[in-house]
Structure formats: C-alpha cells, structure tokens
Amino acid sequence: MMNDLPRHLTGFAVLLLAFGIVAGMFHWPIPEGNAEVALVVLGVAIGWAGSVVAFHFGTSEGSKRKTDLIASKRPEGDGYDEEKENL
C-alpha cells in the first residue's frame, strides 16, 4: 500500500491548483478568444478537486481502511503466500 503522506500532499496540491485557477480567473482578464479554453481548464481543475474531496471523505477512504483492516487480520496458514505475490 502507498504511504498516506504522498497521497495527502498530491490531494492538497490539486486543491491548491483549483483554488489558484479560480482566483486567477477573477484577478486577470481573459482574452475573448481564450474564454472557452479557460472554462475547460477551470472545469478540469474543479473536477480534480471534487475527486480529491470525494476520495478523502467518501467511500474510497473507508474502503481503503477496511482493506487494511482485513489484511492485518489475516490468519496464519490461510494458504496465502506473500513471496509468490511479490515476484
């Protein structure tokens, strides 16, 4: 499993990027010919931010915790061979 710190840092960076794009759209004028491109970029950034929030507060985080719990409770001699999986 991946360490939580890189995942949290990536999520924070995506949220910061989305906030920066929204703030930039209010701060700097967008040339008329680039308005549609700017709106697409804004939509993508907000979509990424929504995915981060949905993961951290939605079912994916709960599912990850449940998977970790099940993996930690695996009984000895269950036929599972970790060495074969790591090959």
PDB file of C-alpha atoms in Angstrom:
ATOM      1  CA  MET A   1       0.000   0.000   0.000  1.00  0.00           C
ATOM      2  CA  MET A   2       1.095   3.509  -0.708  1.00  0.00           C
ATOM      3  CA  ASN A   3       2.155   5.724   2.167  1.00  0.00           C
ATOM      4  CA  ASP A   4      -0.538   8.259   3.096  1.00  0.00           C
ATOM      5  CA  LEU A   5       1.743  11.325   3.038  1.00  0.00           C
ATOM      6  CA  PRO A   6       2.323  11.473  -0.755  1.00  0.00           C
ATOM      7  CA  ARG A   7      -1.395  10.892  -1.321  1.00  0.00           C
ATOM      8  CA  HIS A   8      -2.322  13.744   1.024  1.00  0.00           C
ATOM      9  CA  LEU A   9       0.284  16.064  -0.486  1.00  0.00           C
ATOM     10  CA  THR A  10      -0.952  15.322  -4.005  1.00  0.00           C
ATOM     11  CA  GLY A  11      -4.538  15.961  -2.935  1.00  0.00           C
ATOM     12  CA  PHE A  12      -3.549  19.238  -1.289  1.00  0.00           C
ATOM     13  CA  ALA A  13      -1.653  20.317  -4.415  1.00  0.00           C
ATOM     14  CA  VAL A  14      -4.693  19.584  -6.610  1.00  0.00           C
ATOM     15  CA  LEU A  15      -6.983  21.588  -4.314  1.00  0.00           C
ATOM     16  CA  LEU A  16      -4.478  24.447  -4.245  1.00  0.00           C
ATOM     17  CA  LEU A  17      -4.220  24.378  -8.048  1.00  0.00           C
ATOM     18  CA  ALA A  18      -8.010  24.505  -8.437  1.00  0.00           C
ATOM     19  CA  PHE A  19      -8.259  27.396  -5.984  1.00  0.00           C
ATOM     20  CA  GLY A  20      -5.428  29.206  -7.782  1.00  0.00           C
ATOM     21  CA  ILE A  21      -7.130  28.824 -11.165  1.00  0.00           C
ATOM     22  CA  VAL A  22     -10.430  30.151  -9.810  1.00  0.00           C
ATOM     23  CA  ALA A  23      -8.664  33.078  -8.114  1.00  0.00           C
ATOM     24  CA  GLY A  24      -6.648  33.788 -11.268  1.00  0.00           C
ATOM     25  CA  MET A  25      -9.782  33.905 -13.405  1.00  0.00           C
ATOM     26  CA  PHE A  26     -11.151  36.646 -11.159  1.00  0.00           C
ATOM     27  CA  HIS A  27      -7.867  38.522 -10.911  1.00  0.00           C
ATOM     28  CA  TRP A  28      -6.583  38.585 -14.513  1.00  0.00           C
ATOM     29  CA  PRO A  29      -8.643  39.386 -17.599  1.00  0.00           C
ATOM     30  CA  ILE A  30      -9.105  36.504 -20.042  1.00  0.00           C
ATOM     31  CA  PRO A  31      -8.807  37.383 -23.746  1.00  0.00           C
ATOM     32  CA  GLU A  32     -12.077  36.822 -25.590  1.00  0.00           C
ATOM     33  CA  GLY A  33     -10.603  34.150 -27.850  1.00  0.00           C
ATOM     34  CA  ASN A  34      -9.364  32.133 -24.868  1.00  0.00           C
ATOM     35  CA  ALA A  35     -12.541  32.207 -22.790  1.00  0.00           C
ATOM     36  CA  GLU A  36     -13.684  28.726 -23.803  1.00  0.00           C
ATOM     37  CA  VAL A  37     -10.256  27.209 -23.170  1.00  0.00           C
ATOM     38  CA  ALA A  38     -10.138  28.893 -19.761  1.00  0.00           C
ATOM     39  CA  LEU A  39     -13.547  27.452 -18.877  1.00  0.00           C
ATOM     40  CA  VAL A  40     -12.438  23.949 -19.890  1.00  0.00           C
ATOM     41  CA  VAL A  41      -9.301  24.267 -17.742  1.00  0.00           C
ATOM     42  CA  LEU A  42     -11.445  25.535 -14.871  1.00  0.00           C
ATOM     43  CA  GLY A  43     -13.818  22.585 -15.232  1.00  0.00           C
ATOM     44  CA  VAL A  44     -10.967  20.075 -15.256  1.00  0.00           C
ATOM     45  CA  ALA A  45      -9.360  21.628 -12.171  1.00  0.00           C
ATOM     46  CA  ILE A  46     -12.661  21.676 -10.285  1.00  0.00           C
ATOM     47  CA  GLY A  47     -13.263  18.064 -11.341  1.00  0.00           C
ATOM     48  CA  TRP A  48      -9.877  17.046  -9.943  1.00  0.00           C
ATOM     49  CA  ALA A  49     -10.626  18.889  -6.706  1.00  0.00           C
ATOM     50  CA  GLY A  50     -14.005  17.175  -6.479  1.00  0.00           C
ATOM     51  CA  SER A  51     -12.344  13.791  -6.931  1.00  0.00           C
ATOM     52  CA  VAL A  52      -9.897  14.538  -4.119  1.00  0.00           C
ATOM     53  CA  VAL A  53     -12.698  15.566  -1.762  1.00  0.00           C
ATOM     54  CA  ALA A  54     -14.821  12.569  -2.752  1.00  0.00           C
ATOM     55  CA  PHE A  55     -11.925  10.200  -2.081  1.00  0.00           C
ATOM     56  CA  HIS A  56     -10.949  11.628   1.294  1.00  0.00           C
ATOM     57  CA  PHE A  57     -14.497  11.997   2.600  1.00  0.00           C
ATOM     58  CA  GLY A  58     -16.284   9.348   0.548  1.00  0.00           C
ATOM     59  CA  THR A  59     -16.405   5.600   0.294  1.00  0.00           C
ATOM     60  CA  SER A  60     -12.925   5.126  -1.197  1.00  0.00           C
ATOM     61  CA  GLU A  61     -11.173   6.114   2.036  1.00  0.00           C
ATOM     62  CA  GLY A  62     -13.473   3.860   4.048  1.00  0.00           C
ATOM     63  CA  SER A  63     -12.862   1.037   1.617  1.00  0.00           C
ATOM     64  CA  LYS A  64      -9.097   1.529   1.960  1.00  0.00           C
ATOM     65  CA  ARG A  65      -9.351   1.347   5.754  1.00  0.00           C
ATOM     66  CA  LYS A  66     -11.481  -1.783   5.532  1.00  0.00           C
ATOM     67  CA  THR A  67      -8.986  -3.434   3.164  1.00  0.00           C
ATOM     68  CA  ASP A  68      -6.102  -2.567   5.507  1.00  0.00           C
ATOM     69  CA  LEU A  69      -8.037  -3.981   8.469  1.00  0.00           C
ATOM     70  CA  ILE A  70      -8.818  -7.218   6.650  1.00  0.00           C
ATOM     71  CA  ALA A  71      -5.176  -7.571   5.581  1.00  0.00           C
ATOM     72  CA  SER A  72      -3.970  -7.067   9.156  1.00  0.00           C
ATOM     73  CA  LYS A  73      -6.394  -9.716  10.486  1.00  0.00           C
ATOM     74  CA  ARG A  74      -5.388 -12.476   8.024  1.00  0.00           C
ATOM     75  CA  PRO A  75      -4.971 -15.751   9.976  1.00  0.00           C
ATOM     76  CA  GLU A  76      -1.774 -17.783   9.809  1.00  0.00           C
ATOM     77  CA  GLY A  77      -1.711 -20.732   7.440  1.00  0.00           C
ATOM     78  CA  ASP A  78      -4.520 -19.483   5.200  1.00  0.00           C
ATOM     79  CA  GLY A  79      -2.744 -20.614   2.036  1.00  0.00           C
ATOM     80  CA  TYR A  80      -1.709 -17.085   1.092  1.00  0.00           C
ATOM     81  CA  ASP A  81       1.926 -16.855   0.054  1.00  0.00           C
ATOM     82  CA  GLU A  82       3.268 -13.284   0.132  1.00  0.00           C
ATOM     83  CA  GLU A  83       6.526 -14.316  -1.558  1.00  0.00           C
ATOM     84  CA  LYS A  84       4.662 -15.513  -4.657  1.00  0.00           C
ATOM     85  CA  GLU A  85       2.774 -12.204  -4.850  1.00  0.00           C
ATOM     86  CA  ASN A  86       5.970 -10.147  -4.670  1.00  0.00           C
ATOM     87  CA  LEU A  87       7.623 -11.939  -7.608  1.00  0.00           C
TER      88      LEU A  87
END
